[in-house]
C-alpha positions as a Markdown table, in Angstrom:
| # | Residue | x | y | z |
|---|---|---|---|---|
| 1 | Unk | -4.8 | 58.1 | 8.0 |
| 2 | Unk | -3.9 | 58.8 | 4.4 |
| 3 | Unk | -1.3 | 56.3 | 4.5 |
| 4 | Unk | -4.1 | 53.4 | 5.8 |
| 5 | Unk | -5.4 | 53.9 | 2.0 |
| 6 | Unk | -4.6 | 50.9 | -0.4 |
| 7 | Unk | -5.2 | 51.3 | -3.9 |
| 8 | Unk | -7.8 | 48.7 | -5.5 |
| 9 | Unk | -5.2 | 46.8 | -7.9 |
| 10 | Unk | -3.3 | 46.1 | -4.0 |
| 11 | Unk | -6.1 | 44.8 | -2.8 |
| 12 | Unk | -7.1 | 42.5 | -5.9 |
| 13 | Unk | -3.4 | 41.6 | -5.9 |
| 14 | Unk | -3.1 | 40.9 | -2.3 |
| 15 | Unk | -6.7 | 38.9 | -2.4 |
| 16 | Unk | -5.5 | 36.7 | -5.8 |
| 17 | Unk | -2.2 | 35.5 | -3.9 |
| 18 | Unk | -3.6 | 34.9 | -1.1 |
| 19 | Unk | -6.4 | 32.5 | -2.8 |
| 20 | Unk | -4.2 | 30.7 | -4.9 |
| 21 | Unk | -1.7 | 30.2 | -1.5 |
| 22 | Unk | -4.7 | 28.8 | 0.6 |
| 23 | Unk | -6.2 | 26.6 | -2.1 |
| 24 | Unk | -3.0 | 24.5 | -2.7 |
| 25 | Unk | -2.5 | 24.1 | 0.9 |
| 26 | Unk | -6.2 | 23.0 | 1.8 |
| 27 | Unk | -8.0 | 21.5 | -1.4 |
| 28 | Unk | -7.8 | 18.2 | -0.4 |
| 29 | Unk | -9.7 | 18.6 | 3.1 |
| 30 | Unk | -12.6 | 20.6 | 1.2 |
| 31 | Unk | -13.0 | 17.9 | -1.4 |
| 32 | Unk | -13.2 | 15.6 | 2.1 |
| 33 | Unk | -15.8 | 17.5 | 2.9 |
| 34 | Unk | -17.8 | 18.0 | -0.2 |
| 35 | Unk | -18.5 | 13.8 | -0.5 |
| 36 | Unk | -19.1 | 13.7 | 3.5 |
| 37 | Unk | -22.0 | 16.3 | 3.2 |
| 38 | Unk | -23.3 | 14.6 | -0.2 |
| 39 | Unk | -23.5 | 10.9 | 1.5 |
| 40 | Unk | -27.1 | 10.0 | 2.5 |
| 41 | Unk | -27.7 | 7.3 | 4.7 |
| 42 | Unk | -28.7 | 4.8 | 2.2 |
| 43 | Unk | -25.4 | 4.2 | 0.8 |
| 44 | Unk | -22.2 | 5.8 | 3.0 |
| 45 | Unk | -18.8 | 5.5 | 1.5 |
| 46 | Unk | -17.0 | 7.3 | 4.0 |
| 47 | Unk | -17.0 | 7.2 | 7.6 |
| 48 | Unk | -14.6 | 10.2 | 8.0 |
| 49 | Unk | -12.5 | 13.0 | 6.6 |
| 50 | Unk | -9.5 | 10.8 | 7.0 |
| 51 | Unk | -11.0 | 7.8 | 5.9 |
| 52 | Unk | -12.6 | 9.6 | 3.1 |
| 53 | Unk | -9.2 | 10.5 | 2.2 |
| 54 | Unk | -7.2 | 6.8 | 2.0 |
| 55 | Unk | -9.9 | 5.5 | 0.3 |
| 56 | Unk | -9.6 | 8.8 | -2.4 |
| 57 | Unk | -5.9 | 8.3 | -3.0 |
| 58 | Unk | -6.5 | 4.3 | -3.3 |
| 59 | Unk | -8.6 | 4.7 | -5.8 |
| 60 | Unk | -7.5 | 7.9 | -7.8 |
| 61 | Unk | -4.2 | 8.6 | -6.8 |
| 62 | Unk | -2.8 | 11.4 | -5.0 |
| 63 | Unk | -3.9 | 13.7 | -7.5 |
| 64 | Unk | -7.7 | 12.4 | -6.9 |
| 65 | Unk | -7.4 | 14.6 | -4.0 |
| 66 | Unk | -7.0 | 17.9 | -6.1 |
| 67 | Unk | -9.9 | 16.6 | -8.0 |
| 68 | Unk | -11.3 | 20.1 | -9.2 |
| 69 | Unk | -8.7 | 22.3 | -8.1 |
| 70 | Unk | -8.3 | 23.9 | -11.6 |
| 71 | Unk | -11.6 | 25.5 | -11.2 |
| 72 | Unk | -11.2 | 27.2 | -7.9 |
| 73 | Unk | -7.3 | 27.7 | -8.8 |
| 74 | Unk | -8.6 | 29.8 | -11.8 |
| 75 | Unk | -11.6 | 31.5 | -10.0 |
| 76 | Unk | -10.6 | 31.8 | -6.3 |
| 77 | Unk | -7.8 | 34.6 | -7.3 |
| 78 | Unk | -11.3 | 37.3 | -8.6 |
| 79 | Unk | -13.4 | 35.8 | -5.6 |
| 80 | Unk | -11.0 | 36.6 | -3.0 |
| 81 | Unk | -10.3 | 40.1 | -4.5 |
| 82 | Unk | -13.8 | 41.1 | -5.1 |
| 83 | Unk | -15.0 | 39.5 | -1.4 |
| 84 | Unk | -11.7 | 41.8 | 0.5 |
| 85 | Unk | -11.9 | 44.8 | -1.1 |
| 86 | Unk | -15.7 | 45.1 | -1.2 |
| 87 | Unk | -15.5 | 44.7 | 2.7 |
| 88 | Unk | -12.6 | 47.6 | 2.5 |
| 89 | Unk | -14.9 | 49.3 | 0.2 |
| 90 | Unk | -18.2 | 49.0 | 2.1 |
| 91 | Unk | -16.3 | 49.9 | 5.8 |
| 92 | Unk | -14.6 | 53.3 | 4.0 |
| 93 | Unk | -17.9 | 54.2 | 2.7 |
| 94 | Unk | -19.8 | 53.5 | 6.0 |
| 95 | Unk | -17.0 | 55.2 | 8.2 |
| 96 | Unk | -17.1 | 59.1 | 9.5 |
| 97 | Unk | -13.6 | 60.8 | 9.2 |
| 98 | Unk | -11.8 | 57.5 | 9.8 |
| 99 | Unk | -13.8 | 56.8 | 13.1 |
| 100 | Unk | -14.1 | 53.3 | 14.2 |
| 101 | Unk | -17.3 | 51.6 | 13.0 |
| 102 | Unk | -20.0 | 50.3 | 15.1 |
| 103 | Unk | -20.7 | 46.7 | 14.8 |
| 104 | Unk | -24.2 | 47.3 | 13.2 |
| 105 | Unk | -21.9 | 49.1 | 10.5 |
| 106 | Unk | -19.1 | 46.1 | 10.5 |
| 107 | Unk | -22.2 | 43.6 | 9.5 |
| 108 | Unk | -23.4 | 45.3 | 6.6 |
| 109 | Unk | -19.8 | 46.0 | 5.3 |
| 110 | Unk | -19.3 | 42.1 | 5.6 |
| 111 | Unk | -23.0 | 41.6 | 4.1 |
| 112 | Unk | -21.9 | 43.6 | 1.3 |
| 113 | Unk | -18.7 | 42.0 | 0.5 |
| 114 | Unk | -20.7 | 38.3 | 0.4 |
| 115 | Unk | -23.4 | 39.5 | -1.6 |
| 116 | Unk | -21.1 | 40.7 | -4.1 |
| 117 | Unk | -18.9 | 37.4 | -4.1 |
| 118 | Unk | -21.3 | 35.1 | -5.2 |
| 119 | Unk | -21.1 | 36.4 | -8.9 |
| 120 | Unk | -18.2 | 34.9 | -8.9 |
| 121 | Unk | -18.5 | 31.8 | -5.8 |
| 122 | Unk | -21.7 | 30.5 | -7.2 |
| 123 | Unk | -20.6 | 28.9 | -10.8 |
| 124 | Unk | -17.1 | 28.2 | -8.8 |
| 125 | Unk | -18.9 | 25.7 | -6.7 |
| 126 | Unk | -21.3 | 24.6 | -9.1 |
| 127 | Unk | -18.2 | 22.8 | -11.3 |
| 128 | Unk | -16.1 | 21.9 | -8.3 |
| 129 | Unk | -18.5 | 20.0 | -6.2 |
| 130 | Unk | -19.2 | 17.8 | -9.8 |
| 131 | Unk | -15.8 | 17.3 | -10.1 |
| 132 | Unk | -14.9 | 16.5 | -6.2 |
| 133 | Unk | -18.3 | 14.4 | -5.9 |
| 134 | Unk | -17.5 | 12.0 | -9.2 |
| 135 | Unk | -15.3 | 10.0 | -7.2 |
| 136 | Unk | -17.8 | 8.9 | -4.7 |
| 137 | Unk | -20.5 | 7.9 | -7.1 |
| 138 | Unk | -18.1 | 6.2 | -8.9 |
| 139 | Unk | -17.0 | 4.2 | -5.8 |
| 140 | Unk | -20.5 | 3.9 | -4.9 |
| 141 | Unk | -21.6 | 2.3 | -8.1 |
| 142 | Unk | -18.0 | -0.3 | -7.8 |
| 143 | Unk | -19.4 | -1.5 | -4.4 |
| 144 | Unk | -23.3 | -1.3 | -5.4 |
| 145 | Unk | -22.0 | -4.2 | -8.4 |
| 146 | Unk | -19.6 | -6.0 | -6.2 |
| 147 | Unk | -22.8 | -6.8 | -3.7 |
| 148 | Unk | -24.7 | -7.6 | -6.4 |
| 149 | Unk | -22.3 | -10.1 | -8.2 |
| 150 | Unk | -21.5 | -11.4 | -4.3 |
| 151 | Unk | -25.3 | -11.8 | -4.0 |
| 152 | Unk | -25.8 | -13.6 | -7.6 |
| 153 | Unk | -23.1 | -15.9 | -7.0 |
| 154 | Unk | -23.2 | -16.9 | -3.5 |
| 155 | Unk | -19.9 | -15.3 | -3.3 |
| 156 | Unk | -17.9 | -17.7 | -4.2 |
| 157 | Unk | -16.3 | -15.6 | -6.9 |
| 158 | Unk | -14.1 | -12.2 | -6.9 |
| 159 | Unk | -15.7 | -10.1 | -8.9 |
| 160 | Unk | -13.9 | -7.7 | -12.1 |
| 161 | Unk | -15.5 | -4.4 | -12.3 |
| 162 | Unk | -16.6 | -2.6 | -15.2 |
| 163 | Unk | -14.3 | 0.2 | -16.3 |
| 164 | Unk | -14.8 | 3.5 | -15.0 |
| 165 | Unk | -16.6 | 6.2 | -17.3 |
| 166 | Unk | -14.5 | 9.1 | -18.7 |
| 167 | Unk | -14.9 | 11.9 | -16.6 |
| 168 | Unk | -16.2 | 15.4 | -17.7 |
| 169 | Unk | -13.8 | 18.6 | -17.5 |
| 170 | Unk | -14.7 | 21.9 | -16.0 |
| 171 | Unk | -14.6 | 22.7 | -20.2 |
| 172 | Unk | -17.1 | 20.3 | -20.8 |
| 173 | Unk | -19.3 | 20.7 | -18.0 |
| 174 | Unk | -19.7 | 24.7 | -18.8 |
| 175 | Unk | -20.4 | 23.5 | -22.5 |
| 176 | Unk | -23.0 | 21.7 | -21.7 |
| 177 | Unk | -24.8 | 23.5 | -18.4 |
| 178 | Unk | -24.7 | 26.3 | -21.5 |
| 179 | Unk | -26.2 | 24.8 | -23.7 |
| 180 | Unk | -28.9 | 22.8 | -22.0 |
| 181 | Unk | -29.9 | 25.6 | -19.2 |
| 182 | Unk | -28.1 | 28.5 | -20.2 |
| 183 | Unk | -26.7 | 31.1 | -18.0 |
| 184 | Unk | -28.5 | 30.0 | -15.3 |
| 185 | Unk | -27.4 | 27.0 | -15.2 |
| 186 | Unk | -24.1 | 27.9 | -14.0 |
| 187 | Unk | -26.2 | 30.0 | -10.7 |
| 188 | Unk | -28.3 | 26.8 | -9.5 |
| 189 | Unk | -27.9 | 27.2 | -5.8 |
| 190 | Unk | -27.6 | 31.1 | -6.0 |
| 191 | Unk | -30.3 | 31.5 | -3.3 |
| 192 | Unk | -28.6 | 28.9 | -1.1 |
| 193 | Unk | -25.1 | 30.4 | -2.2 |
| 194 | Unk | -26.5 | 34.1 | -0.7 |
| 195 | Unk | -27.5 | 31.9 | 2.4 |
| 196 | Unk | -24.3 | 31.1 | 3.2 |
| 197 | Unk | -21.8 | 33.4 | 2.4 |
| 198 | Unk | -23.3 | 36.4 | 3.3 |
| 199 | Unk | -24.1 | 35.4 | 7.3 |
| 200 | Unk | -20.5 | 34.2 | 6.7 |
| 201 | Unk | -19.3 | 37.5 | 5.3 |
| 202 | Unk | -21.6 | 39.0 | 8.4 |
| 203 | Unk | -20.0 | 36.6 | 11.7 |
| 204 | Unk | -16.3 | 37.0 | 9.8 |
| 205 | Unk | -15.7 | 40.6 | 9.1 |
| 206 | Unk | -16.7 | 42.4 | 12.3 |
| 207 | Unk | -15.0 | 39.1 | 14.1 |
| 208 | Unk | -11.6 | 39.6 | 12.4 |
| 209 | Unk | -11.7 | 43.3 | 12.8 |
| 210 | Unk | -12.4 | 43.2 | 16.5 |
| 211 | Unk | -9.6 | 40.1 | 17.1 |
| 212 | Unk | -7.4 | 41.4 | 14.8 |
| 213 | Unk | -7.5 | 44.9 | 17.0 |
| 214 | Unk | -6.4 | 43.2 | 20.0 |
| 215 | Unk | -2.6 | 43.0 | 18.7 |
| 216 | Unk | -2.7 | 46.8 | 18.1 |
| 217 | Unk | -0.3 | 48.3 | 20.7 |
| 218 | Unk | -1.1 | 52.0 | 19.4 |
| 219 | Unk | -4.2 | 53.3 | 17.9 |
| 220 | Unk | -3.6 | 53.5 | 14.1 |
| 221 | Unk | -0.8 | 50.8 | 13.9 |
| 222 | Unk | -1.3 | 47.4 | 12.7 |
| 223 | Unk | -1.3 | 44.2 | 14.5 |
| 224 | Unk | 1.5 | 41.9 | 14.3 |
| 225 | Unk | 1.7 | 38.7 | 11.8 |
| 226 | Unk | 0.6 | 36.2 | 14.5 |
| 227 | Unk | -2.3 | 38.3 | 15.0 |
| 228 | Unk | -3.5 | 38.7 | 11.9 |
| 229 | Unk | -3.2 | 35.1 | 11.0 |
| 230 | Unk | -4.5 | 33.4 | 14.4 |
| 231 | Unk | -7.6 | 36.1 | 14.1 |
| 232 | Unk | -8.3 | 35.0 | 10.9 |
| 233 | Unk | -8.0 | 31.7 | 11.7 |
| 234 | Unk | -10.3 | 31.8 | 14.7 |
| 235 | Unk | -12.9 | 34.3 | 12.8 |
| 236 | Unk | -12.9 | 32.1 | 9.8 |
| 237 | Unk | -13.8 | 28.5 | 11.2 |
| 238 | Unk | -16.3 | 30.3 | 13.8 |
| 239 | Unk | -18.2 | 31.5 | 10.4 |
| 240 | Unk | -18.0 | 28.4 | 8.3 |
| 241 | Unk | -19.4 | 26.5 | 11.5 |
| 242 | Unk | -21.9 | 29.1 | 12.2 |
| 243 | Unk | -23.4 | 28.6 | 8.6 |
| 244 | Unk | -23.0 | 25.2 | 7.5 |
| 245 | Unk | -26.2 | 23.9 | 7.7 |
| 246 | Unk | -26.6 | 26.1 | 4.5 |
| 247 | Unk | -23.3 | 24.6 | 3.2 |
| 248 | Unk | -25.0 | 21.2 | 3.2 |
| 249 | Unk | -27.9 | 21.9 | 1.6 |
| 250 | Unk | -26.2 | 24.6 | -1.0 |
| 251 | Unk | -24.0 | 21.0 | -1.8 |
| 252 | Unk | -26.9 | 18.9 | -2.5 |
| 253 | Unk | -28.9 | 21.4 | -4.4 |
| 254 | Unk | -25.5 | 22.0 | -6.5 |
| 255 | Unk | -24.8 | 18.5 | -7.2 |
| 256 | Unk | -26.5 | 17.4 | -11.0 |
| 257 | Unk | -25.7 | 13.8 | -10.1 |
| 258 | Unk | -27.3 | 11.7 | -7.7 |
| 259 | Unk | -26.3 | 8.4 | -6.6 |
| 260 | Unk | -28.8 | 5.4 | -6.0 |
| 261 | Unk | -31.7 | 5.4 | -3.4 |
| 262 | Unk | -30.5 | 9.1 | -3.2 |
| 263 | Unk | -33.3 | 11.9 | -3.0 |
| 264 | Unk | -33.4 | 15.1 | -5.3 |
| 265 | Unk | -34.7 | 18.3 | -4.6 |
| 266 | Unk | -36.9 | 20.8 | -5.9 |
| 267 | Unk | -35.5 | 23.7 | -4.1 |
| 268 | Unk | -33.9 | 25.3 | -0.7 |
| 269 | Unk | -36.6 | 24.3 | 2.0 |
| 270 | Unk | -37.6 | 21.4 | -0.1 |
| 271 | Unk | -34.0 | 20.3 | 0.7 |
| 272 | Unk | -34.3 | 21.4 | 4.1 |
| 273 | Unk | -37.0 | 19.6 | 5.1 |
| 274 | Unk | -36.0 | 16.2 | 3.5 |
| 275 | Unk | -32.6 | 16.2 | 5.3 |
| 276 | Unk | -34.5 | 17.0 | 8.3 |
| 277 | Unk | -36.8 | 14.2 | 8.3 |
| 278 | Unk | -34.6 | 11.1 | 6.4 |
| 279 | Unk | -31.3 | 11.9 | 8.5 |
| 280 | Unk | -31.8 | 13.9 | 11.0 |
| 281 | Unk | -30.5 | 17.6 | 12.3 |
| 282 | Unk | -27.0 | 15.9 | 12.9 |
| 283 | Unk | -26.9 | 16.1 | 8.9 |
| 284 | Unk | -26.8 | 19.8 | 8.5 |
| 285 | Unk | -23.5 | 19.5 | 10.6 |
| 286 | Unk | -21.6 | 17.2 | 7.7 |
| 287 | Unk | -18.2 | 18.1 | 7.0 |
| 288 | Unk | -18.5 | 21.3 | 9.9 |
| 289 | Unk | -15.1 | 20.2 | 11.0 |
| 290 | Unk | -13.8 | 19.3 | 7.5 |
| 291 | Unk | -14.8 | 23.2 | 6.4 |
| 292 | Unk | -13.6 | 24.7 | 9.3 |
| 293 | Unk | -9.7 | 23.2 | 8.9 |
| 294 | Unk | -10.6 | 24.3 | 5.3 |
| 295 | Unk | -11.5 | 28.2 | 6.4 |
| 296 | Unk | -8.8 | 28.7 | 9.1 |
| 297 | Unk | -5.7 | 28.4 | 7.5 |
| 298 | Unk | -7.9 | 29.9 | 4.0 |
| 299 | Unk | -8.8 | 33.1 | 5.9 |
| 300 | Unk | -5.8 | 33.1 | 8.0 |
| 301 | Unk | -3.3 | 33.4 | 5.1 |
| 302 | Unk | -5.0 | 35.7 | 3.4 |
| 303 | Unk | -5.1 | 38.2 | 6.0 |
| 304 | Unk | -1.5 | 37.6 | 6.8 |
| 305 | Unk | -0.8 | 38.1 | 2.7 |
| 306 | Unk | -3.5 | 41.0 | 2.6 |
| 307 | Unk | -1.8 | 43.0 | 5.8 |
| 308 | Unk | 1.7 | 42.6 | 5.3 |
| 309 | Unk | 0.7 | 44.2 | 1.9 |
| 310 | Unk | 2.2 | 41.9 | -0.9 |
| 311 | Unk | 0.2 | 43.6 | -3.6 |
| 312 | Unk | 1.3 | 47.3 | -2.7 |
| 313 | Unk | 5.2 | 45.9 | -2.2 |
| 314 | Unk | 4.3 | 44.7 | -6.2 |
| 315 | Unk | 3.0 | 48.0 | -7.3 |
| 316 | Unk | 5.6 | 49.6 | -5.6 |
| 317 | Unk | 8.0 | 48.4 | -8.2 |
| 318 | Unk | 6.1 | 49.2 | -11.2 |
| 319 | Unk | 7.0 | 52.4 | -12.6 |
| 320 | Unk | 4.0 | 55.1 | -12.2 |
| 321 | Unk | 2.2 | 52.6 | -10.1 |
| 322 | Unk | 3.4 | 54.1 | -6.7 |
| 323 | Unk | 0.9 | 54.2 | -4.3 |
| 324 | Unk | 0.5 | 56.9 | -0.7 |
């Protein structure tokens, strides 16, 4: 089994590409998602992902769509890494002479690998979902004085809105969560953060592993690249549905802007239960289908990219950097 062994720089290699790959193809889907699950009922924008999306590119452009990409662009490539080889780490450690691993031993591996991701996941989402929700309070705030001129002047009159305010950078906002709240105020939502991706590390991992095995036609060889990508697929959009309910309220708690009539909260239940009782349990499922077409093809490339072994193919060519 020497040869199953992949050096660490592989697997950080493998797990950048593989981030950067799946970001560019799905960004605009999970900002989609992002402004369904921050909508409250007393002022909705959207009624869908797809109308969410033609009103985004009438407004901003195509390029509103990729509105935050930079930050997960730069940040996804040591979030991936860390999250796929801490789960290689974790199963090595917690196997017996390359025996298989129970499934009690396949969750903690995966709970290890989420706990360790959100060092990295936690500030990553804290600047994107400013940047992806800006949009929608700026369209709510358009609409908000278009009723209100329509109201004032019987409307009679169209109505010219007021420009739109500059919008902050991932640069700027860092500055300033810095130097107003310090550290920490790039890790609001941590708990909520731990929440979710750890169950998701937890349902994905032993799910992959176990799919991902049914494309094996000999012990010890690896599945084929149809496999690896549909059992990613499949394992991914299982564990973003299975723990979306913390997605939602990890969103809210994450956003530092609120729109009008909207409610703010003081913490994770505190969030919980005010969903709960203004909108209903339906709520916690916003954007479930929006982040599972964002986590299929995500986790599905990156499996393909991790097992056909990009990184080691890399490292392979480097002088000195050969790997068994």
């Amino acid at each position: 089994m020497a040869d199953k062994q992949i050096s660490l720089p592989a697997k950080l290699i493998n797990g950048g590409i593989a981030g950067l790959i799946g970001v560019t193809c799905v960004f605009p889907i999970d900002l989609a998602k992002t402004r369904l699950q921050n909508q409250q009922n007393g002022q909705r924008i959207y009624t869908s992902m797809s109308d969410c999306l033609i009103k985004t590119i009438r407004s901003e452009g195509y390029f509103g769509m990729y509105r935050g990409a930079a930050v997960n662009l730069t940040l996804v490539t040591p979030e991936k890494a860390i999250k796929l080889a801490a789960n290689d780490y974790f199963r090595h450690h917690l196997s017996k002479d390359g025996q298989k691993l129970t499934l009690l031993k396949e969750m903690l591996a995966g709970c290890g690998a989420g706990t360790c991701q959100v060092i990295v996941t936690t500030p990553m989402e804290m600047l994107k979902i400013q940047l992806q929700d800006a949009g929608r309070l700026e369209a709510q705030k358009k609409m908000l004085e278009t009723q209100a001129h329509l109201s004032a002047q019987g409307g009679a009159q169209s109505v010219v809105g007021s420009a739109a305010p500059a919008r902050p950078t991932a640069t700027q906002l860092t500055r300033e969560l810095l130097r107003s709240k310090g550290i920490a105020g790039l890790y609001k939502g941590l708990g909520a953060t731990l929440l979710r991706d750890v169950p998701f590390s937890i349902v994905y991992f032993p799910l992959f592993a176990n799919l991902n095995q049914l494309g094996h036609s000999e012990p010890g060889a690896r599945s084929p690249f149809y496999v690896s990508f549909l059992a990613g697929c499949v394992a991914g959009s299982t564990a973003a549905v299975a723990v979306n309910p913390c997605d939602v309220v990890k969103t809210r708690l994450q956003s530092l802007q609120r729109g009008v009539n909207e409610d703010t909260y003081s913490g994770f239940l505190d969030c919980a239960r005010k969903i709960l009782r203004h909108e209903g349990p339906s709520a916690f499922l916003k954007g479930a289908y929006c982040r599972a077409l964002v986590i299929a093809p995500l986790f599905g490339i990156a499996q393909v990219v991790y097992f056909v072994g990009i990184g080691e193919a890399l490292l392979g060519l480097l002088p000195g950097q050969r790997h068994d």
